PDB file of C-alpha atoms in Angstrom:
ATOM      1  CA  UNK T   1     -35.232 -13.679  40.737  1.00  0.00           C
ATOM      2  CA  UNK T   2     -33.811 -11.246  38.183  1.00  0.00           C
ATOM      3  CA  UNK T   3     -36.279  -9.780  35.696  1.00  0.00           C
ATOM      4  CA  UNK T   4     -34.466  -9.052  32.422  1.00  0.00           C
ATOM      5  CA  UNK T   5     -37.382  -7.292  30.729  1.00  0.00           C
ATOM      6  CA  UNK T   6     -36.619  -3.908  29.216  1.00  0.00           C
ATOM      7  CA  UNK T   7     -38.112  -1.243  26.953  1.00  0.00           C
ATOM      8  CA  UNK T   8     -36.591  -0.156  23.656  1.00  0.00           C
ATOM      9  CA  UNK T   9     -38.294   2.182  21.175  1.00  0.00           C
ATOM     10  CA  UNK T  10     -41.447   1.798  23.234  1.00  0.00           C
ATOM     11  CA  UNK T  11     -41.385  -1.965  22.665  1.00  0.00           C
ATOM     12  CA  UNK T  12     -41.275  -4.508  25.467  1.00  0.00           C
ATOM     13  CA  UNK T  13     -38.317  -6.881  25.150  1.00  0.00           C
ATOM     14  CA  UNK T  14     -37.994  -9.955  27.349  1.00  0.00           C
ATOM     15  CA  UNK T  15     -34.312  -9.071  27.682  1.00  0.00           C
ATOM     16  CA  UNK T  16     -31.980  -6.365  26.315  1.00  0.00           C
ATOM     17  CA  UNK T  17     -30.044  -8.518  23.815  1.00  0.00           C
ATOM     18  CA  UNK T  18     -30.845  -7.788  20.184  1.00  0.00           C
ATOM     19  CA  UNK T  19     -29.244  -9.569  17.247  1.00  0.00           C
ATOM     20  CA  UNK T  20     -28.248  -6.785  14.886  1.00  0.00           C
ATOM     21  CA  UNK T  21     -28.819  -6.610  11.150  1.00  0.00           C
ATOM     22  CA  UNK T  22     -26.718  -9.272   9.410  1.00  0.00           C
ATOM     23  CA  UNK T  23     -26.830 -12.508   7.437  1.00  0.00           C
ATOM     24  CA  UNK T  24     -28.013 -14.295  10.583  1.00  0.00           C
ATOM     25  CA  UNK T  25     -31.341 -12.473  10.383  1.00  0.00           C
ATOM     26  CA  UNK T  26     -32.139 -12.920   6.687  1.00  0.00           C
ATOM     27  CA  UNK T  27     -34.370 -15.994   6.949  1.00  0.00           C
ATOM     28  CA  UNK T  28     -37.177 -17.279   9.150  1.00  0.00           C
ATOM     29  CA  UNK T  29     -35.253 -20.461  10.037  1.00  0.00           C
ATOM     30  CA  UNK T  30     -32.109 -18.602  11.103  1.00  0.00           C
ATOM     31  CA  UNK T  31     -34.161 -16.202  13.185  1.00  0.00           C
ATOM     32  CA  UNK T  32     -35.796 -19.204  14.843  1.00  0.00           C
ATOM     33  CA  UNK T  33     -32.402 -20.344  16.139  1.00  0.00           C
ATOM     34  CA  UNK T  34     -31.812 -16.890  17.627  1.00  0.00           C
ATOM     35  CA  UNK T  35     -35.237 -16.881  19.270  1.00  0.00           C
ATOM     36  CA  UNK T  36     -34.600 -20.334  20.747  1.00  0.00           C
ATOM     37  CA  UNK T  37     -31.296 -19.076  22.154  1.00  0.00           C
ATOM     38  CA  UNK T  38     -33.132 -16.262  23.933  1.00  0.00           C
ATOM     39  CA  UNK T  39     -32.756 -13.148  21.767  1.00  0.00           C
ATOM     40  CA  UNK T  40     -34.934 -10.304  22.988  1.00  0.00           C
ATOM     41  CA  UNK T  41     -35.442  -8.916  19.476  1.00  0.00           C
ATOM     42  CA  UNK T  42     -33.930  -9.102  16.004  1.00  0.00           C
ATOM     43  CA  UNK T  43     -33.028  -6.506  13.410  1.00  0.00           C
ATOM     44  CA  UNK T  44     -33.578  -7.969   9.972  1.00  0.00           C
ATOM     45  CA  UNK T  45     -30.771  -7.839   7.443  1.00  0.00           C
ATOM     46  CA  UNK T  46     -30.832  -4.427   5.803  1.00  0.00           C
ATOM     47  CA  UNK T  47     -32.710  -3.791   2.594  1.00  0.00           C
ATOM     48  CA  UNK T  48     -30.106  -1.952   0.517  1.00  0.00           C
ATOM     49  CA  UNK T  49     -31.240   0.370  -2.253  1.00  0.00           C
ATOM     50  CA  UNK T  50     -27.725   0.183  -3.679  1.00  0.00           C
ATOM     51  CA  UNK T  51     -27.863  -3.619  -3.864  1.00  0.00           C
ATOM     52  CA  UNK T  52     -31.231  -3.529  -5.617  1.00  0.00           C
ATOM     53  CA  UNK T  53     -29.876  -1.094  -8.199  1.00  0.00           C
ATOM     54  CA  UNK T  54     -26.790  -3.266  -8.648  1.00  0.00           C
ATOM     55  CA  UNK T  55     -28.985  -6.275  -9.415  1.00  0.00           C
ATOM     56  CA  UNK T  56     -30.955  -4.199 -11.905  1.00  0.00           C
ATOM     57  CA  UNK T  57     -27.812  -3.062 -13.681  1.00  0.00           C
ATOM     58  CA  UNK T  58     -26.432  -6.609 -13.845  1.00  0.00           C
ATOM     59  CA  UNK T  59     -29.593  -7.902 -15.458  1.00  0.00           C
ATOM     60  CA  UNK T  60     -29.650  -5.070 -17.962  1.00  0.00           C
ATOM     61  CA  UNK T  61     -25.957  -5.408 -18.761  1.00  0.00           C
ATOM     62  CA  UNK T  62     -26.132  -9.174 -19.288  1.00  0.00           C
ATOM     63  CA  UNK T  63     -29.470  -9.174 -21.041  1.00  0.00           C
ATOM     64  CA  UNK T  64     -30.343  -8.705 -24.667  1.00  0.00           C
ATOM     65  CA  UNK T  65     -33.076  -6.681 -26.261  1.00  0.00           C
ATOM     66  CA  UNK T  66     -32.745  -3.856 -23.756  1.00  0.00           C
ATOM     67  CA  UNK T  67     -32.307  -1.188 -26.372  1.00  0.00           C
ATOM     68  CA  UNK T  68     -35.915  -0.215 -25.762  1.00  0.00           C
ATOM     69  CA  UNK T  69     -36.626   2.122 -22.825  1.00  0.00           C
ATOM     70  CA  UNK T  70     -39.832   0.217 -22.045  1.00  0.00           C
ATOM     71  CA  UNK T  71     -37.878  -2.998 -21.531  1.00  0.00           C
ATOM     72  CA  UNK T  72     -35.382  -1.319 -19.230  1.00  0.00           C
ATOM     73  CA  UNK T  73     -38.175   0.247 -17.175  1.00  0.00           C
ATOM     74  CA  UNK T  74     -39.896  -3.117 -16.870  1.00  0.00           C
ATOM     75  CA  UNK T  75     -36.723  -4.836 -15.628  1.00  0.00           C
ATOM     76  CA  UNK T  76     -36.055  -2.066 -13.126  1.00  0.00           C
ATOM     77  CA  UNK T  77     -39.573  -2.228 -11.761  1.00  0.00           C
ATOM     78  CA  UNK T  78     -39.719  -6.008 -11.642  1.00  0.00           C
ATOM     79  CA  UNK T  79     -36.343  -6.421  -9.921  1.00  0.00           C
ATOM     80  CA  UNK T  80     -37.065  -3.711  -7.381  1.00  0.00           C
ATOM     81  CA  UNK T  81     -40.545  -5.018  -6.588  1.00  0.00           C
ATOM     82  CA  UNK T  82     -39.244  -8.578  -6.289  1.00  0.00           C
ATOM     83  CA  UNK T  83     -36.446  -7.603  -3.878  1.00  0.00           C
ATOM     84  CA  UNK T  84     -38.698  -5.471  -1.736  1.00  0.00           C
ATOM     85  CA  UNK T  85     -41.423  -8.122  -1.894  1.00  0.00           C
ATOM     86  CA  UNK T  86     -39.101 -10.799  -0.543  1.00  0.00           C
ATOM     87  CA  UNK T  87     -38.140  -8.505   2.312  1.00  0.00           C
ATOM     88  CA  UNK T  88     -41.757  -7.757   3.161  1.00  0.00           C
ATOM     89  CA  UNK T  89     -42.513 -11.467   3.117  1.00  0.00           C
ATOM     90  CA  UNK T  90     -39.694 -12.069   5.603  1.00  0.00           C
ATOM     91  CA  UNK T  91     -41.232  -9.513   7.948  1.00  0.00           C
ATOM     92  CA  UNK T  92     -44.687 -11.077   7.735  1.00  0.00           C
ATOM     93  CA  UNK T  93     -43.475 -14.655   8.175  1.00  0.00           C
ATOM     94  CA  UNK T  94     -41.233 -13.776  11.115  1.00  0.00           C
ATOM     95  CA  UNK T  95     -44.045 -11.910  12.864  1.00  0.00           C
ATOM     96  CA  UNK T  96     -46.434 -14.816  12.313  1.00  0.00           C
ATOM     97  CA  UNK T  97     -44.030 -17.403  13.705  1.00  0.00           C
ATOM     98  CA  UNK T  98     -42.191 -15.728  16.592  1.00  0.00           C
ATOM     99  CA  UNK T  99     -43.309 -13.629  19.516  1.00  0.00           C
ATOM    100  CA  UNK T 100     -40.470 -11.117  19.695  1.00  0.00           C
ATOM    101  CA  UNK T 101     -40.160  -7.590  18.299  1.00  0.00           C
ATOM    102  CA  UNK T 102     -39.052  -7.547  14.663  1.00  0.00           C
ATOM    103  CA  UNK T 103     -37.121  -4.449  13.649  1.00  0.00           C
ATOM    104  CA  UNK T 104     -36.692  -3.864   9.937  1.00  0.00           C
ATOM    105  CA  UNK T 105     -33.616  -2.126   8.529  1.00  0.00           C
ATOM    106  CA  UNK T 106     -33.147  -0.111   5.362  1.00  0.00           C
ATOM    107  CA  UNK T 107     -30.162   1.569   3.759  1.00  0.00           C
ATOM    108  CA  UNK T 108     -30.915   4.071   0.998  1.00  0.00           C
ATOM    109  CA  UNK T 109     -29.256   7.062  -0.593  1.00  0.00           C
ATOM    110  CA  UNK T 110     -32.197   8.731  -2.331  1.00  0.00           C
ATOM    111  CA  UNK T 111     -34.718  10.418  -0.060  1.00  0.00           C
ATOM    112  CA  UNK T 112     -37.849   9.252  -1.891  1.00  0.00           C
ATOM    113  CA  UNK T 113     -36.830   5.590  -1.542  1.00  0.00           C
ATOM    114  CA  UNK T 114     -36.408   5.924   2.227  1.00  0.00           C
ATOM    115  CA  UNK T 115     -40.008   7.039   2.550  1.00  0.00           C
ATOM    116  CA  UNK T 116     -41.405   4.469   0.111  1.00  0.00           C
ATOM    117  CA  UNK T 117     -39.591   1.519   1.708  1.00  0.00           C
ATOM    118  CA  UNK T 118     -40.536   2.674   5.219  1.00  0.00           C
ATOM    119  CA  UNK T 119     -44.238   2.816   4.408  1.00  0.00           C
ATOM    120  CA  UNK T 120     -44.225  -0.664   2.886  1.00  0.00           C
ATOM    121  CA  UNK T 121     -42.301  -2.057   5.846  1.00  0.00           C
ATOM    122  CA  UNK T 122     -44.804  -0.634   8.309  1.00  0.00           C
ATOM    123  CA  UNK T 123     -47.678  -2.109   6.318  1.00  0.00           C
ATOM    124  CA  UNK T 124     -45.959  -5.519   6.411  1.00  0.00           C
ATOM    125  CA  UNK T 125     -46.108  -5.509  10.216  1.00  0.00           C
ATOM    126  CA  UNK T 126     -42.623  -4.568  11.398  1.00  0.00           C
ATOM    127  CA  UNK T 127     -42.566  -3.391  15.014  1.00  0.00           C
ATOM    128  CA  UNK T 128     -39.944  -0.723  14.397  1.00  0.00           C
ATOM    129  CA  UNK T 129     -37.586   0.555  11.730  1.00  0.00           C
ATOM    130  CA  UNK T 130     -33.836   1.046  11.944  1.00  0.00           C
ATOM    131  CA  UNK T 131     -32.377   3.437   9.377  1.00  0.00           C
ATOM    132  CA  UNK T 132     -28.875   2.357   8.446  1.00  0.00           C
ATOM    133  CA  UNK T 133     -27.610   5.795   7.440  1.00  0.00           C
ATOM    134  CA  UNK T 134     -24.072   6.473   6.276  1.00  0.00           C
ATOM    135  CA  UNK T 135     -22.746   9.174   4.022  1.00  0.00           C
ATOM    136  CA  UNK T 136     -18.979   9.269   3.545  1.00  0.00           C
ATOM    137  CA  UNK T 137     -18.045  12.908   3.215  1.00  0.00           C
ATOM    138  CA  UNK T 138     -15.066  13.283   0.871  1.00  0.00           C
ATOM    139  CA  UNK T 139     -15.750  16.816  -0.352  1.00  0.00           C
ATOM    140  CA  UNK T 140     -13.066  19.135   0.990  1.00  0.00           C
ATOM    141  CA  UNK T 141     -15.288  22.150   0.387  1.00  0.00           C
ATOM    142  CA  UNK T 142     -18.352  20.913   2.284  1.00  0.00           C
ATOM    143  CA  UNK T 143     -19.212  21.900   5.840  1.00  0.00           C
ATOM    144  CA  UNK T 144     -19.750  19.316   8.551  1.00  0.00           C
ATOM    145  CA  UNK T 145     -23.121  20.854   9.382  1.00  0.00           C
ATOM    146  CA  UNK T 146     -24.423  20.125   5.876  1.00  0.00           C
ATOM    147  CA  UNK T 147     -23.220  16.534   6.168  1.00  0.00           C
ATOM    148  CA  UNK T 148     -24.972  16.090   9.507  1.00  0.00           C
ATOM    149  CA  UNK T 149     -28.154  17.681   8.181  1.00  0.00           C
ATOM    150  CA  UNK T 150     -28.551  14.780   5.728  1.00  0.00           C
ATOM    151  CA  UNK T 151     -29.066  12.437   8.685  1.00  0.00           C
ATOM    152  CA  UNK T 152     -31.541  14.772  10.333  1.00  0.00           C
ATOM    153  CA  UNK T 153     -33.525  15.140   7.112  1.00  0.00           C
ATOM    154  CA  UNK T 154     -33.749  11.376   6.534  1.00  0.00           C
ATOM    155  CA  UNK T 155     -34.989  10.703  10.058  1.00  0.00           C
ATOM    156  CA  UNK T 156     -37.436  13.577   9.964  1.00  0.00           C
ATOM    157  CA  UNK T 157     -38.896  12.619   6.584  1.00  0.00           C
ATOM    158  CA  UNK T 158     -39.345   8.960   7.466  1.00  0.00           C
ATOM    159  CA  UNK T 159     -40.745   9.639  10.940  1.00  0.00           C
ATOM    160  CA  UNK T 160     -43.447  11.828   9.425  1.00  0.00           C
ATOM    161  CA  UNK T 161     -44.866   9.065   7.216  1.00  0.00           C
ATOM    162  CA  UNK T 162     -44.821   6.048   9.579  1.00  0.00           C
ATOM    163  CA  UNK T 163     -46.303   5.497  13.013  1.00  0.00           C
ATOM    164  CA  UNK T 164     -43.877   2.756  14.088  1.00  0.00           C
ATOM    165  CA  UNK T 165     -40.822   3.932  16.056  1.00  0.00           C
ATOM    166  CA  UNK T 166     -37.732   4.856  14.046  1.00  0.00           C
ATOM    167  CA  UNK T 167     -34.108   4.472  15.159  1.00  0.00           C
ATOM    168  CA  UNK T 168     -30.961   5.791  13.490  1.00  0.00           C
ATOM    169  CA  UNK T 169     -27.905   3.566  13.263  1.00  0.00           C
ATOM    170  CA  UNK T 170     -24.920   5.872  13.317  1.00  0.00           C
ATOM    171  CA  UNK T 171     -21.227   5.669  12.666  1.00  0.00           C
ATOM    172  CA  UNK T 172     -18.565   7.358  14.771  1.00  0.00           C
ATOM    173  CA  UNK T 173     -17.656   9.914  12.108  1.00  0.00           C
ATOM    174  CA  UNK T 174     -19.086  13.034  13.727  1.00  0.00           C
ATOM    175  CA  UNK T 175     -17.284  15.929  15.344  1.00  0.00           C
ATOM    176  CA  UNK T 176     -19.987  16.082  18.027  1.00  0.00           C
ATOM    177  CA  UNK T 177     -21.851  12.806  18.535  1.00  0.00           C
ATOM    178  CA  UNK T 178     -23.928  14.171  21.412  1.00  0.00           C
ATOM    179  CA  UNK T 179     -25.176  17.089  19.352  1.00  0.00           C
ATOM    180  CA  UNK T 180     -26.194  14.841  16.462  1.00  0.00           C
ATOM    181  CA  UNK T 181     -28.069  12.474  18.791  1.00  0.00           C
ATOM    182  CA  UNK T 182     -29.806  15.400  20.443  1.00  0.00           C
ATOM    183  CA  UNK T 183     -30.900  16.808  17.079  1.00  0.00           C
ATOM    184  CA  UNK T 184     -32.146  13.388  16.011  1.00  0.00           C
ATOM    185  CA  UNK T 185     -34.165  13.091  19.212  1.00  0.00           C
ATOM    186  CA  UNK T 186     -36.176  16.194  18.329  1.00  0.00           C
ATOM    187  CA  UNK T 187     -36.458  15.245  14.662  1.00  0.00           C
ATOM    188  CA  UNK T 188     -38.520  12.114  15.200  1.00  0.00           C
ATOM    189  CA  UNK T 189     -35.996   9.432  16.176  1.00  0.00           C
ATOM    190  CA  UNK T 190     -37.022   7.278  19.136  1.00  0.00           C
ATOM    191  CA  UNK T 191     -33.627   5.622  19.368  1.00  0.00           C
ATOM    192  CA  UNK T 192     -30.045   5.540  18.145  1.00  0.00           C
ATOM    193  CA  UNK T 193     -27.671   2.641  17.638  1.00  0.00           C
ATOM    194  CA  UNK T 194     -24.093   3.441  18.637  1.00  0.00           C
ATOM    195  CA  UNK T 195     -22.210   2.457  16.517  1.00  0.00           C
ATOM    196  CA  UNK T 196     -22.463   0.956  13.081  1.00  0.00           C
ATOM    197  CA  UNK T 197     -19.600  -1.273  11.938  1.00  0.00           C
ATOM    198  CA  UNK T 198     -18.740  -0.393   8.368  1.00  0.00           C
ATOM    199  CA  UNK T 199     -16.842  -2.074   5.605  1.00  0.00           C
ATOM    200  CA  UNK T 200     -13.219  -0.981   5.959  1.00  0.00           C
ATOM    201  CA  UNK T 201     -10.649  -1.222   3.158  1.00  0.00           C
ATOM    202  CA  UNK T 202      -7.195  -2.722   3.448  1.00  0.00           C
ATOM    203  CA  UNK T 203      -4.270  -2.902   1.040  1.00  0.00           C
ATOM    204  CA  UNK T 204      -2.598  -6.054  -0.239  1.00  0.00           C
ATOM    205  CA  UNK T 205       1.005  -4.879  -0.579  1.00  0.00           C
ATOM    206  CA  UNK T 206       1.970  -7.875  -2.763  1.00  0.00           C
ATOM    207  CA  UNK T 207      -0.865  -7.668  -5.283  1.00  0.00           C
ATOM    208  CA  UNK T 208      -1.158  -3.885  -4.962  1.00  0.00           C
ATOM    209  CA  UNK T 209      -4.898  -4.159  -4.668  1.00  0.00           C
ATOM    210  CA  UNK T 210      -7.610  -3.158  -2.226  1.00  0.00           C
ATOM    211  CA  UNK T 211      -9.075  -5.856  -0.023  1.00  0.00           C
ATOM    212  CA  UNK T 212     -11.582  -5.945   2.814  1.00  0.00           C
ATOM    213  CA  UNK T 213     -10.310  -5.583   6.354  1.00  0.00           C
ATOM    214  CA  UNK T 214     -11.553  -7.876   9.132  1.00  0.00           C
ATOM    215  CA  UNK T 215     -15.329  -7.969   8.898  1.00  0.00           C
ATOM    216  CA  UNK T 216     -16.134  -9.179  12.411  1.00  0.00           C
ATOM    217  CA  UNK T 217     -15.596  -7.068  15.506  1.00  0.00           C
ATOM    218  CA  UNK T 218     -13.420  -7.912  18.494  1.00  0.00           C
ATOM    219  CA  UNK T 219     -14.163  -7.366  22.202  1.00  0.00           C
ATOM    220  CA  UNK T 220     -11.770  -4.395  22.205  1.00  0.00           C
ATOM    221  CA  UNK T 221     -14.031  -2.543  19.767  1.00  0.00           C
ATOM    222  CA  UNK T 222     -16.523  -2.029  22.584  1.00  0.00           C
ATOM    223  CA  UNK T 223     -14.430   0.695  24.212  1.00  0.00           C
ATOM    224  CA  UNK T 224     -15.417   3.506  21.850  1.00  0.00           C
ATOM    225  CA  UNK T 225     -19.067   2.531  22.100  1.00  0.00           C
ATOM    226  CA  UNK T 226     -18.893   2.403  25.889  1.00  0.00           C
ATOM    227  CA  UNK T 227     -17.507   5.927  26.127  1.00  0.00           C
ATOM    228  CA  UNK T 228     -20.212   7.487  23.956  1.00  0.00           C
ATOM    229  CA  UNK T 229     -23.069   5.474  25.426  1.00  0.00           C
ATOM    230  CA  UNK T 230     -22.017   6.687  28.879  1.00  0.00           C
ATOM    231  CA  UNK T 231     -21.762  10.320  27.793  1.00  0.00           C
ATOM    232  CA  UNK T 232     -24.808  10.454  25.528  1.00  0.00           C
ATOM    233  CA  UNK T 233     -27.153   8.666  27.931  1.00  0.00           C
ATOM    234  CA  UNK T 234     -26.464  11.405  30.470  1.00  0.00           C
ATOM    235  CA  UNK T 235     -26.701  14.327  28.059  1.00  0.00           C
ATOM    236  CA  UNK T 236     -29.737  13.305  25.959  1.00  0.00           C
ATOM    237  CA  UNK T 237     -32.663  11.914  27.939  1.00  0.00           C
ATOM    238  CA  UNK T 238     -35.491  11.647  25.407  1.00  0.00           C
ATOM    239  CA  UNK T 239     -34.035   8.924  23.202  1.00  0.00           C
ATOM    240  CA  UNK T 240     -33.177   5.237  23.654  1.00  0.00           C
ATOM    241  CA  UNK T 241     -29.625   4.059  23.039  1.00  0.00           C
ATOM    242  CA  UNK T 242     -28.756   0.620  21.716  1.00  0.00           C
ATOM    243  CA  UNK T 243     -25.071  -0.212  22.191  1.00  0.00           C
ATOM    244  CA  UNK T 244     -23.526  -2.012  19.234  1.00  0.00           C
ATOM    245  CA  UNK T 245     -20.081  -3.269  18.183  1.00  0.00           C
ATOM    246  CA  UNK T 246     -17.791  -5.303  20.417  1.00  0.00           C
ATOM    247  CA  UNK T 247     -20.473  -7.014  22.538  1.00  0.00           C
ATOM    248  CA  UNK T 248     -19.036 -10.527  22.733  1.00  0.00           C
ATOM    249  CA  UNK T 249     -20.010 -11.789  26.186  1.00  0.00           C
ATOM    250  CA  UNK T 250     -22.259 -11.228  29.177  1.00  0.00           C
ATOM    251  CA  UNK T 251     -19.827  -8.880  30.894  1.00  0.00           C
ATOM    252  CA  UNK T 252     -19.943  -6.578  27.874  1.00  0.00           C
ATOM    253  CA  UNK T 253     -23.739  -6.556  28.101  1.00  0.00           C
ATOM    254  CA  UNK T 254     -23.564  -5.565  31.771  1.00  0.00           C
ATOM    255  CA  UNK T 255     -21.026  -2.819  31.090  1.00  0.00           C
ATOM    256  CA  UNK T 256     -23.133  -1.235  28.366  1.00  0.00           C
ATOM    257  CA  UNK T 257     -26.226  -1.286  30.566  1.00  0.00           C
ATOM    258  CA  UNK T 258     -24.260   0.306  33.413  1.00  0.00           C
ATOM    259  CA  UNK T 259     -23.109   2.960  30.923  1.00  0.00           C
ATOM    260  CA  UNK T 260     -26.745   3.752  30.161  1.00  0.00           C
ATOM    261  CA  UNK T 261     -27.732   1.633  27.156  1.00  0.00           C
ATOM    262  CA  UNK T 262     -31.380   0.681  26.821  1.00  0.00           C
ATOM    263  CA  UNK T 263     -30.428  -2.429  24.860  1.00  0.00           C
ATOM    264  CA  UNK T 264     -27.360  -4.010  23.292  1.00  0.00           C
ATOM    265  CA  UNK T 265     -26.861  -5.399  19.816  1.00  0.00           C
ATOM    266  CA  UNK T 266     -24.606  -8.312  18.998  1.00  0.00           C
ATOM    267  CA  UNK T 267     -23.596  -9.944  15.740  1.00  0.00           C
ATOM    268  CA  UNK T 268     -19.940 -10.983  15.466  1.00  0.00           C
ATOM    269  CA  UNK T 269     -20.127 -12.985  18.699  1.00  0.00           C
ATOM    270  CA  UNK T 270     -22.957 -15.066  17.237  1.00  0.00           C
ATOM    271  CA  UNK T 271     -21.044 -15.611  14.002  1.00  0.00           C
ATOM    272  CA  UNK T 272     -18.023 -16.795  15.985  1.00  0.00           C
ATOM    273  CA  UNK T 273     -19.766 -18.877  18.657  1.00  0.00           C
ATOM    274  CA  UNK T 274     -23.223 -19.708  17.361  1.00  0.00           C
ATOM    275  CA  UNK T 275     -26.623 -18.662  18.789  1.00  0.00           C
ATOM    276  CA  UNK T 276     -25.821 -20.334  22.102  1.00  0.00           C
ATOM    277  CA  UNK T 277     -23.612 -17.336  22.996  1.00  0.00           C
ATOM    278  CA  UNK T 278     -26.852 -15.404  23.541  1.00  0.00           C
ATOM    279  CA  UNK T 279     -27.928 -17.963  26.153  1.00  0.00           C
ATOM    280  CA  UNK T 280     -24.543 -17.628  27.851  1.00  0.00           C
ATOM    281  CA  UNK T 281     -24.777 -13.822  27.851  1.00  0.00           C
ATOM    282  CA  UNK T 282     -28.196 -13.954  29.481  1.00  0.00           C
ATOM    283  CA  UNK T 283     -26.956 -16.388  32.122  1.00  0.00           C
ATOM    284  CA  UNK T 284     -24.061 -14.077  32.988  1.00  0.00           C
ATOM    285  CA  UNK T 285     -26.377 -11.071  33.223  1.00  0.00           C
ATOM    286  CA  UNK T 286     -28.903 -12.915  35.383  1.00  0.00           C
ATOM    287  CA  UNK T 287     -26.268 -14.347  37.733  1.00  0.00           C
ATOM    288  CA  UNK T 288     -24.621 -10.934  38.148  1.00  0.00           C
ATOM    289  CA  UNK T 289     -27.952  -9.301  38.970  1.00  0.00           C
ATOM    290  CA  UNK T 290     -28.721 -11.991  41.532  1.00  0.00           C
ATOM    291  CA  UNK T 291     -25.299 -11.545  43.144  1.00  0.00           C
ATOM    292  CA  UNK T 292     -25.736  -7.764  43.335  1.00  0.00           C
ATOM    293  CA  UNK T 293     -29.314  -8.004  44.545  1.00  0.00           C
ATOM    294  CA  UNK T 294     -30.875  -6.317  41.515  1.00  0.00           C
ATOM    295  CA  UNK T 295     -34.318  -7.513  40.520  1.00  0.00           C
ATOM    296  CA  UNK T 296     -34.741  -5.316  37.436  1.00  0.00           C
ATOM    297  CA  UNK T 297     -32.389  -3.760  34.893  1.00  0.00           C
ATOM    298  CA  UNK T 298     -33.749  -0.267  35.584  1.00  0.00           C
ATOM    299  CA  UNK T 299     -32.221  -0.467  39.066  1.00  0.00           C
ATOM    300  CA  UNK T 300     -28.682  -0.259  37.687  1.00  0.00           C
ATOM    301  CA  UNK T 301     -29.040   1.077  34.150  1.00  0.00           C
ATOM    302  CA  UNK T 302     -26.844   4.162  33.761  1.00  0.00           C
ATOM    303  CA  UNK T 303     -25.315   3.732  37.200  1.00  0.00           C
ATOM    304  CA  UNK T 304     -21.884   4.287  35.639  1.00  0.00           C
ATOM    305  CA  UNK T 305     -22.739   6.888  33.026  1.00  0.00           C
ATOM    306  CA  UNK T 306     -21.159  10.319  32.658  1.00  0.00           C
ATOM    307  CA  UNK T 307     -23.406  12.047  35.173  1.00  0.00           C
ATOM    308  CA  UNK T 308     -23.393   9.366  37.852  1.00  0.00           C
ATOM    309  CA  UNK T 309     -19.732   8.691  38.479  1.00  0.00           C
ATOM    310  CA  UNK T 310     -17.633  10.801  40.854  1.00  0.00           C
ATOM    311  CA  UNK T 311     -15.176  11.963  38.196  1.00  0.00           C
ATOM    312  CA  UNK T 312     -16.888  12.119  34.770  1.00  0.00           C
ATOM    313  CA  UNK T 313     -13.677  13.429  33.205  1.00  0.00           C
ATOM    314  CA  UNK T 314     -12.481   9.832  32.902  1.00  0.00           C
ATOM    315  CA  UNK T 315     -14.882   9.454  29.972  1.00  0.00           C
ATOM    316  CA  UNK T 316     -13.340  12.530  28.339  1.00  0.00           C
ATOM    317  CA  UNK T 317      -9.710  11.554  28.777  1.00  0.00           C
ATOM    318  CA  UNK T 318      -8.101  10.859  25.413  1.00  0.00           C
ATOM    319  CA  UNK T 319      -4.401  10.550  26.228  1.00  0.00           C
ATOM    320  CA  UNK T 320      -2.438   7.932  28.160  1.00  0.00           C
ATOM    321  CA  UNK T 321      -0.768  10.365  30.574  1.00  0.00           C
ATOM    322  CA  UNK T 322      -1.307   8.171  33.609  1.00  0.00           C
ATOM    323  CA  UNK T 323       0.439   5.224  31.992  1.00  0.00           C
ATOM    324  CA  UNK T 324       3.106   6.768  29.792  1.00  0.00           C
ATOM    325  CA  UNK T 325       3.968  10.119  31.407  1.00  0.00           C
ATOM    326  CA  UNK T 326       7.376   8.798  32.501  1.00  0.00           C
ATOM    327  CA  UNK T 327       8.306   7.769  28.959  1.00  0.00           C
ATOM    328  CA  UNK T 328      10.324  10.320  26.981  1.00  0.00           C
TER     329      UNK T 328
END
């Protein structure tokens, strides 16, 4: 009988499938549906500093009598405390009701807020903290090293003030992903999530306006994640890797585990198919393990990563020479 139990960030998960931070994890009732479907853990919808400040500004802009600094300060404090308070309540209620790891998520852009939010989240009972870090570098005069250092500083500062494990959710926009993960691993991070799926702009050519591109991922999006999970899991050994983006079925779960992932995160598949897709993923994983004779995930995790396969260069190949070399 296959045992699907795994470890992530030092936490014991009954299986490696985590529902990532999204609107599906913003209420106790919704989380209950995910738990019933078999989720091994959940990442709560991110607490965004930017969103809190946006709410503050809306209230101030629409309100009257805010010519007095004291009134503005009161509104800022009340709105911020209310938003954070609701988030802390979600953590407490989820922990009280369900017996799975609850990972909080925050997205900030000012260093003092990262630390403040993290401390409150730990006090509320979260099992771990995922830092949803993203800085879009548009300064042509800045160096990539300075851009990367922002991530290192955030992780280091937060890890110093909380005792719960901290993971960094990263985007693909680095010149050397392996180096960044390695630096994070010695700066306090216990895990990394590869990769974050960001808002992407599109252009409406008829209205000449910016619109949002497709929000949900597709199965094909897994390919970039698979490559870097396979490479990074071989190169950096003292950090857990959670594979995210493009995990839409049980086969994708198996592939990411073979590549070396400690866990996988899914979101779009649940939006498209409902929580029952988690049950189907687990069934596929369990049946495959039984067929192969594996009793535990550790027996095959990383079996197909960069260091284990006969020709690791296949993970480095970037061009389609094999397929298109005869085309001129």
